[in-house]
Amino acid sequence: MTAIIDTDPGIDDAIAILYALRQPDLGIAAMTTVAGNIGLSVTTANALRLAALAGAPTPVHPGAAAPLGREPRPETGIHGNDGLGGVVLADPDRSAEAESAVDCLARRLTEAPENSVDLFCLAPLTNIANLLTSAPAAAARIRRVIAMGGAVEEPGNMGRAEFNLAHDPEAAAIVLHAGLDLTLIPLDATRQFRADAAYLDRLRACGTLAASTCADLIDAYFVQTAHQAKGAESRPLHDPCVPLFARHPELFRIETRNLQVDHDGALVPGPHPIRVAMGVEADALRARLAEGLGG
Ligand code: BDR
Ligand code: CA
Protein backbone atom coordinates (compact mmCIF):
# COMPACT_ATOMS: atom_id res chain seq x y z
CA MET A 1 0.00 0.00 0.00
CA THR A 2 1.08 3.59 -0.65
CA ALA A 3 -0.60 6.49 1.10
CA ILE A 4 -0.19 10.27 1.26
CA ILE A 5 -1.26 12.15 4.38
CA ASP A 6 -2.96 15.52 3.90
CA THR A 7 -2.83 17.33 7.23
CA ASP A 8 -2.97 20.52 9.36
CA PRO A 9 -1.06 19.54 12.53
CA GLY A 10 -2.83 20.02 14.89
CA ILE A 11 -2.56 17.98 18.09
CA ASP A 12 -4.61 15.01 16.89
CA ASP A 13 -2.99 15.17 13.44
CA ALA A 14 0.39 14.88 15.18
CA ILE A 15 -0.69 11.69 16.95
CA ALA A 16 -2.04 10.27 13.68
CA ILE A 17 1.21 11.11 11.87
CA LEU A 18 3.48 9.61 14.54
CA TYR A 19 1.39 6.44 14.47
CA ALA A 20 1.21 6.23 10.67
CA LEU A 21 4.93 6.86 10.06
CA ARG A 22 5.73 3.88 12.32
CA GLN A 23 3.59 1.45 10.27
CA PRO A 24 5.61 0.28 7.23
CA ASP A 25 2.53 -1.48 5.83
CA LEU A 26 0.80 1.90 5.37
CA GLY A 27 3.59 3.05 3.02
CA ILE A 28 3.38 6.75 3.82
CA ALA A 29 5.16 8.28 0.82
CA ALA A 30 4.61 11.99 1.48
CA MET A 31 2.73 14.53 3.55
CA THR A 32 0.88 17.51 2.12
CA THR A 33 -0.07 20.41 4.36
CA VAL A 34 -2.92 22.89 4.42
CA ALA A 35 -4.20 25.78 6.51
CA GLY A 36 -6.68 24.59 9.11
CA ASN A 37 -6.06 24.28 12.81
CA ILE A 38 -3.36 26.91 12.30
CA GLY A 39 -1.74 28.69 9.35
CA LEU A 40 0.12 26.91 6.57
CA SER A 41 3.65 27.86 7.62
CA VAL A 42 3.03 26.36 11.08
CA THR A 43 1.28 23.19 9.84
CA THR A 44 4.16 22.65 7.40
CA ALA A 45 6.84 23.19 10.06
CA ASN A 46 4.98 20.85 12.41
CA ALA A 47 4.77 18.12 9.76
CA LEU A 48 8.53 18.44 9.21
CA ARG A 49 9.18 18.26 12.97
CA LEU A 50 7.01 15.13 13.23
CA ALA A 51 8.82 13.42 10.34
CA ALA A 52 12.16 14.20 12.01
CA LEU A 53 10.94 12.88 15.37
CA ALA A 54 9.79 9.68 13.68
CA GLY A 55 13.14 9.35 11.89
CA ALA A 56 11.19 9.15 8.62
CA PRO A 57 12.45 10.59 5.32
CA THR A 58 8.88 11.57 4.39
CA PRO A 59 8.85 14.70 2.18
CA VAL A 60 6.47 17.51 3.16
CA HIS A 61 4.75 19.55 0.42
CA PRO A 62 2.97 22.81 1.33
CA GLY A 63 -0.51 23.27 -0.09
CA ALA A 64 -3.30 25.80 0.26
CA ALA A 65 -2.82 28.74 2.64
CA ALA A 66 -6.56 29.49 2.68
CA PRO A 67 -9.87 27.81 1.89
CA LEU A 68 -11.47 28.26 -1.55
CA GLY A 69 -12.94 31.74 -1.41
CA ARG A 70 -13.04 32.12 2.39
CA GLU A 71 -10.75 33.40 5.10
CA PRO A 72 -8.85 30.88 7.27
CA ARG A 73 -10.34 30.37 10.74
CA PRO A 74 -7.59 28.81 12.89
CA GLU A 75 -8.59 26.72 15.91
CA THR A 76 -6.02 28.18 18.32
CA GLY A 77 -8.34 27.75 21.32
CA ILE A 78 -7.76 23.99 21.16
CA HIS A 79 -4.43 23.58 19.35
CA GLY A 80 -2.64 26.75 20.56
CA ASN A 81 -0.63 29.23 18.49
CA ASP A 82 1.95 26.53 17.71
CA GLY A 83 -0.66 23.96 16.61
CA LEU A 84 0.70 21.46 19.11
CA GLY A 85 -0.74 22.73 22.38
CA GLY A 86 2.66 23.97 23.58
CA VAL A 87 4.39 20.58 23.20
CA VAL A 88 7.84 21.52 21.94
CA LEU A 89 9.39 19.25 19.31
CA ALA A 90 12.97 19.41 18.04
CA ASP A 91 13.56 21.54 14.97
CA PRO A 92 13.15 19.80 11.61
CA ASP A 93 16.20 18.29 9.97
CA ARG A 94 15.24 19.57 6.50
CA SER A 95 13.03 22.02 4.63
CA ALA A 96 9.71 21.66 2.94
CA GLU A 97 9.75 20.58 -0.70
CA ALA A 98 9.54 23.22 -3.44
CA GLU A 99 6.94 21.09 -5.23
CA SER A 100 3.42 22.08 -4.14
CA ALA A 101 0.94 19.72 -2.52
CA VAL A 102 -1.23 19.49 -5.64
CA ASP A 103 1.78 18.93 -7.94
CA CYS A 104 3.08 16.24 -5.60
CA LEU A 105 -0.30 14.49 -5.49
CA ALA A 106 -0.74 14.67 -9.26
CA ARG A 107 2.79 13.44 -9.96
CA ARG A 108 2.69 10.54 -7.53
CA LEU A 109 -0.76 9.44 -8.67
CA THR A 110 0.40 9.52 -12.29
CA GLU A 111 3.70 7.70 -11.63
CA ALA A 112 2.21 4.94 -9.47
CA PRO A 113 0.06 2.15 -10.86
CA GLU A 114 -3.60 3.13 -11.12
CA ASN A 115 -5.63 2.39 -7.94
CA SER A 116 -2.53 1.95 -5.78
CA VAL A 117 -2.41 5.25 -3.82
CA ASP A 118 -4.63 6.08 -0.84
CA LEU A 119 -5.18 9.60 0.50
CA PHE A 120 -5.44 9.96 4.29
CA CYS A 121 -7.19 13.30 4.84
CA LEU A 122 -6.88 14.79 8.32
CA ALA A 123 -7.75 18.40 7.52
CA PRO A 124 -9.92 20.77 5.49
CA LEU A 125 -10.17 19.33 1.97
CA THR A 126 -8.79 22.33 0.05
CA ASN A 127 -5.77 20.50 -1.43
CA ILE A 128 -7.85 17.53 -2.55
CA ALA A 129 -10.45 19.81 -4.16
CA ASN A 130 -7.66 21.66 -5.97
CA LEU A 131 -6.31 18.32 -7.22
CA LEU A 132 -9.75 17.29 -8.50
CA THR A 133 -10.24 20.53 -10.40
CA SER A 134 -6.69 21.05 -11.72
CA ALA A 135 -5.61 17.45 -12.38
CA PRO A 136 -8.76 15.34 -12.80
CA ALA A 137 -6.99 12.56 -14.73
CA ALA A 138 -4.51 12.11 -11.88
CA ALA A 139 -7.30 12.27 -9.28
CA ALA A 140 -9.16 9.51 -11.14
CA ARG A 141 -6.23 7.20 -10.30
CA ILE A 142 -6.76 7.49 -6.49
CA ARG A 143 -7.44 4.09 -4.93
CA ARG A 144 -9.45 5.44 -2.00
CA VAL A 145 -9.83 8.44 0.28
CA ILE A 146 -10.19 8.05 4.03
CA ALA A 147 -11.13 11.42 5.50
CA MET A 148 -11.80 12.60 9.04
CA GLY A 149 -14.72 14.96 8.78
CA GLY A 150 -18.39 15.63 9.21
CA ALA A 151 -21.12 15.02 11.74
CA VAL A 152 -23.98 12.75 10.67
CA GLU A 153 -26.25 12.35 13.71
CA GLU A 154 -23.99 14.07 16.25
CA PRO A 155 -24.05 17.84 16.73
CA GLY A 156 -21.17 19.63 14.99
CA ASN A 157 -18.14 21.18 16.64
CA MET A 158 -18.31 24.35 14.52
CA GLY A 159 -21.95 25.33 14.53
CA ARG A 160 -23.97 22.57 12.83
CA ALA A 161 -20.89 21.32 11.03
CA GLU A 162 -17.57 19.68 11.82
CA PHE A 163 -14.36 21.73 11.60
CA ASN A 164 -12.68 20.08 8.57
CA LEU A 165 -15.79 20.45 6.40
CA ALA A 166 -16.84 23.81 7.89
CA HIS A 167 -13.42 25.39 7.33
CA ASP A 168 -13.77 24.93 3.57
CA PRO A 169 -17.33 23.90 2.63
CA GLU A 170 -16.76 24.50 -1.10
CA ALA A 171 -13.77 22.12 -1.09
CA ALA A 172 -15.68 19.58 0.97
CA ALA A 173 -18.54 19.62 -1.53
CA ILE A 174 -16.15 19.11 -4.47
CA VAL A 175 -14.50 16.12 -2.76
CA LEU A 176 -17.57 14.48 -1.23
CA HIS A 177 -19.62 14.85 -4.41
CA ALA A 178 -16.86 13.62 -6.77
CA GLY A 179 -17.81 9.95 -6.69
CA LEU A 180 -14.43 8.90 -5.27
CA ASP A 181 -14.01 5.71 -3.25
CA LEU A 182 -14.46 7.61 0.01
CA THR A 183 -14.85 6.62 3.64
CA LEU A 184 -15.69 9.48 5.97
CA ILE A 185 -14.88 9.23 9.67
CA PRO A 186 -17.19 11.77 11.31
CA LEU A 187 -17.64 12.99 14.88
CA ASP A 188 -20.19 10.17 15.36
CA ALA A 189 -17.21 7.78 15.46
CA THR A 190 -14.36 9.95 16.74
CA ARG A 191 -16.24 11.18 19.82
CA GLN A 192 -16.21 7.57 21.02
CA PHE A 193 -12.39 7.45 20.92
CA ARG A 194 -10.73 9.36 23.77
CA ALA A 195 -7.96 8.84 26.32
CA ASP A 196 -7.81 9.14 30.09
CA ALA A 197 -4.89 9.64 32.48
CA ALA A 198 -4.32 5.88 32.79
CA TYR A 199 -3.89 5.68 29.02
CA LEU A 200 -1.24 8.39 29.16
CA ASP A 201 0.64 6.27 31.72
CA ARG A 202 0.31 3.32 29.36
CA LEU A 203 1.80 5.34 26.50
CA ARG A 204 4.64 6.62 28.68
CA ALA A 205 5.45 3.03 29.65
CA CYS A 206 5.88 2.08 25.96
CA GLY A 207 9.45 3.39 26.05
CA THR A 208 9.50 5.16 22.67
CA LEU A 209 9.82 8.86 21.93
CA ALA A 210 6.77 8.62 19.65
CA ALA A 211 4.60 7.20 22.44
CA SER A 212 5.81 9.61 25.15
CA THR A 213 5.33 12.55 22.73
CA CYS A 214 1.78 11.37 22.05
CA ALA A 215 1.18 11.21 25.81
CA ASP A 216 2.35 14.84 26.07
CA LEU A 217 0.15 15.81 23.12
CA ILE A 218 -2.93 14.12 24.60
CA ASP A 219 -2.18 15.73 27.96
CA ALA A 220 -2.39 19.11 26.19
CA TYR A 221 -5.64 17.96 24.58
CA PHE A 222 -7.80 17.62 27.66
CA VAL A 223 -10.37 20.34 28.12
CA GLN A 224 -8.44 22.81 30.28
CA THR A 225 -7.70 21.42 33.77
CA ALA A 226 -10.25 18.63 33.26
CA HIS A 227 -7.45 16.05 33.30
CA GLN A 228 -7.12 16.70 37.00
CA ALA A 229 -10.56 15.23 37.58
CA LYS A 230 -10.61 11.49 38.25
CA GLY A 231 -11.71 9.47 35.21
CA ALA A 232 -11.78 12.52 32.93
CA GLU A 233 -11.26 11.87 29.23
CA SER A 234 -9.43 13.87 26.59
CA ARG A 235 -11.01 15.55 23.61
CA PRO A 236 -11.74 13.02 20.84
CA LEU A 237 -8.72 11.50 19.09
CA HIS A 238 -10.23 12.39 15.72
CA ASP A 239 -7.41 12.10 13.20
CA PRO A 240 -5.71 8.90 14.45
CA CYS A 241 -8.95 7.17 13.41
CA VAL A 242 -7.89 7.55 9.75
CA PRO A 243 -4.70 5.43 9.75
CA LEU A 244 -6.27 3.13 12.35
CA PHE A 245 -9.21 2.55 9.99
CA ALA A 246 -6.77 1.75 7.17
CA ARG A 247 -5.17 -0.98 9.28
CA HIS A 248 -8.12 -2.17 11.38
CA PRO A 249 -11.37 -1.56 9.48
CA GLU A 250 -13.11 -4.27 11.54
CA LEU A 251 -13.01 -1.91 14.55
CA PHE A 252 -15.28 0.62 12.80
CA ARG A 253 -19.04 0.33 12.17
CA ILE A 254 -19.51 1.50 8.59
CA GLU A 255 -22.84 2.51 7.08
CA THR A 256 -23.74 4.05 3.73
CA ARG A 257 -25.77 7.27 3.99
CA ASN A 258 -27.12 9.47 1.20
CA LEU A 259 -25.65 12.88 1.95
CA GLN A 260 -24.40 16.17 0.63
CA VAL A 261 -22.45 19.12 2.03
CA ASP A 262 -24.36 22.38 2.51
CA HIS A 263 -23.04 25.98 2.43
CA ASP A 264 -21.92 25.79 6.06
CA GLY A 265 -20.11 22.49 5.59
CA ALA A 266 -22.83 20.54 7.40
CA LEU A 267 -23.77 17.06 6.17
CA VAL A 268 -27.44 16.99 5.16
CA PRO A 269 -29.55 14.43 3.28
CA GLY A 270 -28.62 14.38 -0.39
CA PRO A 271 -28.02 12.24 -3.44
CA HIS A 272 -24.45 11.05 -2.77
CA PRO A 273 -24.06 7.60 -1.21
CA ILE A 274 -21.12 7.99 1.20
CA ARG A 275 -19.61 5.38 3.52
CA VAL A 276 -19.48 6.81 7.02
CA ALA A 277 -18.11 5.36 10.26
CA MET A 278 -20.90 5.57 12.85
CA GLY A 279 -19.11 3.81 15.70
CA VAL A 280 -15.81 2.38 16.91
CA GLU A 281 -14.60 -0.32 19.25
CA ALA A 282 -12.76 2.18 21.43
CA ASP A 283 -10.87 -0.16 23.80
CA ALA A 284 -9.46 -2.16 20.90
CA LEU A 285 -8.55 1.02 19.02
CA ARG A 286 -6.72 2.41 22.06
CA ALA A 287 -4.77 -0.86 22.30
CA ARG A 288 -3.86 -0.80 18.59
CA LEU A 289 -2.73 2.84 18.85
CA ALA A 290 -0.49 2.10 21.84
CA GLU A 291 0.97 -0.97 20.13
CA GLY A 292 1.68 1.03 17.01
CA LEU A 293 3.44 3.78 18.95
CA GLY A 294 5.47 1.48 21.19
CA GLY A 295 8.02 -1.23 20.80
C1 BDR B 1 -10.90 17.92 13.10
O1 BDR B 1 -10.66 19.33 13.16
C2 BDR B 1 -9.37 19.58 13.63
O2 BDR B 1 -9.41 20.53 14.65
C3 BDR B 1 -8.79 18.27 14.09
O3 BDR B 1 -7.40 18.21 13.81
C4 BDR B 1 -9.55 17.25 13.29
O4 BDR B 1 -8.95 17.02 12.03
C5 BDR B 1 -11.94 17.55 14.16
O5 BDR B 1 -13.14 18.24 13.93
CA1 CA C 1 -6.65 17.76 11.58
XYZ file of C-alpha atoms and ligand atoms in Angstrom:
306
model
C 0.000 0.000 0.000
C 1.083 3.591 -0.650
C -0.597 6.493 1.105
C -0.193 10.266 1.260
C -1.259 12.152 4.384
C -2.959 15.525 3.898
C -2.826 17.326 7.227
C -2.966 20.515 9.357
C -1.059 19.540 12.527
C -2.826 20.024 14.887
C -2.561 17.980 18.094
C -4.606 15.012 16.891
C -2.992 15.171 13.443
C 0.387 14.877 15.179
C -0.695 11.685 16.946
C -2.044 10.269 13.683
C 1.206 11.109 11.871
C 3.482 9.610 14.543
C 1.388 6.436 14.473
C 1.211 6.225 10.668
C 4.926 6.855 10.065
C 5.731 3.878 12.320
C 3.595 1.454 10.271
C 5.608 0.279 7.231
C 2.534 -1.482 5.827
C 0.804 1.901 5.372
C 3.591 3.050 3.021
C 3.385 6.749 3.825
C 5.163 8.279 0.820
C 4.613 11.993 1.481
C 2.729 14.532 3.547
C 0.876 17.510 2.117
C -0.066 20.408 4.365
C -2.916 22.893 4.417
C -4.199 25.777 6.505
C -6.682 24.585 9.106
C -6.057 24.283 12.810
C -3.364 26.909 12.302
C -1.738 28.692 9.355
C 0.115 26.906 6.566
C 3.648 27.861 7.623
C 3.032 26.357 11.081
C 1.278 23.191 9.839
C 4.165 22.652 7.405
C 6.843 23.193 10.059
C 4.984 20.852 12.413
C 4.766 18.121 9.764
C 8.529 18.439 9.210
C 9.178 18.260 12.967
C 7.014 15.133 13.234
C 8.819 13.417 10.338
C 12.158 14.200 12.008
C 10.945 12.883 15.372
C 9.791 9.675 13.681
C 13.145 9.348 11.887
C 11.194 9.148 8.621
C 12.452 10.586 5.318
C 8.877 11.574 4.389
C 8.847 14.700 2.181
C 6.472 17.515 3.157
C 4.752 19.552 0.419
C 2.974 22.806 1.327
C -0.508 23.268 -0.086
C -3.296 25.805 0.259
C -2.818 28.737 2.636
C -6.557 29.494 2.678
C -9.867 27.809 1.892
C -11.465 28.255 -1.549
C -12.941 31.739 -1.408
C -13.045 32.120 2.389
C -10.751 33.403 5.097
C -8.853 30.878 7.268
C -10.336 30.369 10.743
C -7.592 28.806 12.892
C -8.587 26.721 15.912
C -6.022 28.176 18.321
C -8.344 27.745 21.319
C -7.761 23.988 21.164
C -4.430 23.581 19.354
C -2.637 26.751 20.557
C -0.629 29.232 18.485
C 1.949 26.535 17.710
C -0.663 23.961 16.606
C 0.701 21.457 19.110
C -0.742 22.732 22.384
C 2.656 23.967 23.579
C 4.386 20.577 23.198
C 7.838 21.519 21.944
C 9.393 19.250 19.313
C 12.968 19.406 18.035
C 13.557 21.538 14.967
C 13.146 19.801 11.615
C 16.202 18.291 9.967
C 15.243 19.574 6.499
C 13.034 22.024 4.630
C 9.712 21.656 2.938
C 9.755 20.584 -0.697
C 9.541 23.222 -3.441
C 6.938 21.092 -5.225
C 3.416 22.081 -4.141
C 0.936 19.724 -2.519
C -1.226 19.486 -5.645
C 1.776 18.932 -7.944
C 3.080 16.242 -5.596
C -0.304 14.490 -5.486
C -0.738 14.673 -9.258
C 2.790 13.436 -9.964
C 2.691 10.545 -7.525
C -0.762 9.445 -8.672
C 0.405 9.522 -12.288
C 3.703 7.699 -11.635
C 2.213 4.942 -9.465
C 0.059 2.145 -10.862
C -3.601 3.126 -11.119
C -5.625 2.390 -7.942
C -2.535 1.949 -5.781
C -2.407 5.251 -3.824
C -4.629 6.078 -0.836
C -5.184 9.597 0.504
C -5.439 9.959 4.286
C -7.187 13.296 4.836
C -6.879 14.793 8.318
C -7.747 18.397 7.519
C -9.918 20.773 5.486
C -10.173 19.332 1.972
C -8.788 22.330 0.048
C -5.772 20.502 -1.426
C -7.848 17.529 -2.553
C -10.449 19.806 -4.161
C -7.660 21.661 -5.972
C -6.311 18.323 -7.221
C -9.748 17.291 -8.497
C -10.241 20.534 -10.403
C -6.688 21.055 -11.715
C -5.606 17.450 -12.384
C -8.756 15.337 -12.797
C -6.986 12.565 -14.731
C -4.508 12.107 -11.877
C -7.299 12.273 -9.283
C -9.163 9.507 -11.137
C -6.226 7.197 -10.296
C -6.757 7.489 -6.489
C -7.440 4.091 -4.933
C -9.448 5.438 -2.002
C -9.834 8.438 0.276
C -10.190 8.049 4.027
C -11.129 11.415 5.505
C -11.802 12.595 9.040
C -14.715 14.965 8.781
C -18.393 15.634 9.207
C -21.116 15.016 11.739
C -23.984 12.746 10.669
C -26.249 12.347 13.710
C -23.991 14.066 16.252
C -24.047 17.837 16.729
C -21.171 19.630 14.994
C -18.141 21.181 16.640
C -18.315 24.346 14.523
C -21.953 25.328 14.532
C -23.971 22.575 12.833
C -20.887 21.324 11.030
C -17.570 19.677 11.820
C -14.355 21.731 11.595
C -12.683 20.078 8.570
C -15.795 20.446 6.404
C -16.837 23.814 7.890
C -13.423 25.394 7.330
C -13.772 24.926 3.572
C -17.328 23.900 2.629
C -16.755 24.501 -1.098
C -13.775 22.125 -1.093
C -15.683 19.582 0.969
C -18.540 19.621 -1.534
C -16.148 19.110 -4.470
C -14.497 16.120 -2.763
C -17.568 14.477 -1.234
C -19.620 14.851 -4.409
C -16.865 13.616 -6.772
C -17.809 9.948 -6.685
C -14.432 8.899 -5.269
C -14.009 5.712 -3.253
C -14.456 7.615 0.009
C -14.845 6.624 3.641
C -15.691 9.479 5.968
C -14.881 9.228 9.668
C -17.192 11.773 11.313
C -17.644 12.986 14.881
C -20.188 10.166 15.363
C -17.206 7.783 15.455
C -14.363 9.953 16.738
C -16.240 11.176 19.823
C -16.209 7.570 21.021
C -12.393 7.454 20.918
C -10.734 9.357 23.775
C -7.959 8.839 26.315
C -7.815 9.135 30.093
C -4.887 9.642 32.478
C -4.322 5.880 32.791
C -3.888 5.679 29.021
C -1.239 8.392 29.159
C 0.636 6.268 31.724
C 0.312 3.317 29.360
C 1.796 5.339 26.499
C 4.638 6.618 28.683
C 5.448 3.027 29.648
C 5.884 2.075 25.963
C 9.449 3.391 26.049
C 9.502 5.156 22.665
C 9.820 8.864 21.933
C 6.773 8.618 19.650
C 4.604 7.202 22.443
C 5.805 9.611 25.146
C 5.331 12.546 22.734
C 1.779 11.366 22.047
C 1.178 11.210 25.808
C 2.351 14.837 26.067
C 0.151 15.810 23.121
C -2.931 14.124 24.597
C -2.177 15.732 27.963
C -2.389 19.111 26.187
C -5.641 17.960 24.578
C -7.796 17.617 27.657
C -10.367 20.345 28.124
C -8.439 22.809 30.281
C -7.699 21.424 33.773
C -10.249 18.635 33.263
C -7.454 16.051 33.303
C -7.115 16.696 37.004
C -10.564 15.231 37.581
C -10.608 11.488 38.251
C -11.713 9.471 35.214
C -11.775 12.524 32.925
C -11.260 11.865 29.234
C -9.434 13.868 26.593
C -11.007 15.546 23.615
C -11.737 13.023 20.838
C -8.721 11.504 19.094
C -10.229 12.394 15.715
C -7.406 12.101 13.197
C -5.715 8.896 14.446
C -8.948 7.166 13.407
C -7.894 7.551 9.752
C -4.696 5.435 9.751
C -6.274 3.134 12.347
C -9.206 2.547 9.990
C -6.769 1.754 7.166
C -5.173 -0.980 9.281
C -8.118 -2.172 11.381
C -11.373 -1.563 9.476
C -13.114 -4.268 11.538
C -13.006 -1.907 14.546
C -15.284 0.624 12.802
C -19.036 0.332 12.169
C -19.509 1.496 8.587
C -22.845 2.512 7.076
C -23.739 4.050 3.732
C -25.767 7.268 3.988
C -27.122 9.472 1.200
C -25.647 12.881 1.952
C -24.403 16.175 0.635
C -22.452 19.117 2.027
C -24.358 22.379 2.507
C -23.042 25.977 2.426
C -21.924 25.793 6.059
C -20.109 22.490 5.591
C -22.827 20.538 7.398
C -23.768 17.064 6.166
C -27.438 16.987 5.162
C -29.552 14.425 3.282
C -28.616 14.378 -0.391
C -28.022 12.242 -3.437
C -24.450 11.054 -2.766
C -24.056 7.596 -1.210
C -21.123 7.987 1.201
C -19.608 5.382 3.522
C -19.484 6.807 7.022
C -18.111 5.357 10.261
C -20.895 5.570 12.853
C -19.115 3.806 15.701
C -15.807 2.381 16.906
C -14.596 -0.318 19.255
C -12.759 2.176 21.426
C -10.875 -0.156 23.796
C -9.458 -2.158 20.900
C -8.550 1.024 19.016
C -6.720 2.412 22.064
C -4.771 -0.864 22.304
C -3.859 -0.797 18.586
C -2.732 2.836 18.851
C -0.486 2.097 21.841
C 0.967 -0.970 20.135
C 1.684 1.032 17.007
C 3.444 3.783 18.948
C 5.466 1.482 21.188
C 8.021 -1.235 20.796
C -10.895 17.922 13.105
O -10.662 19.333 13.165
C -9.368 19.581 13.628
O -9.414 20.534 14.649
C -8.785 18.268 14.092
O -7.402 18.212 13.810
C -9.551 17.251 13.294
O -8.954 17.020 12.027
C -11.938 17.553 14.157
O -13.144 18.235 13.934
Ca -6.653 17.759 11.581
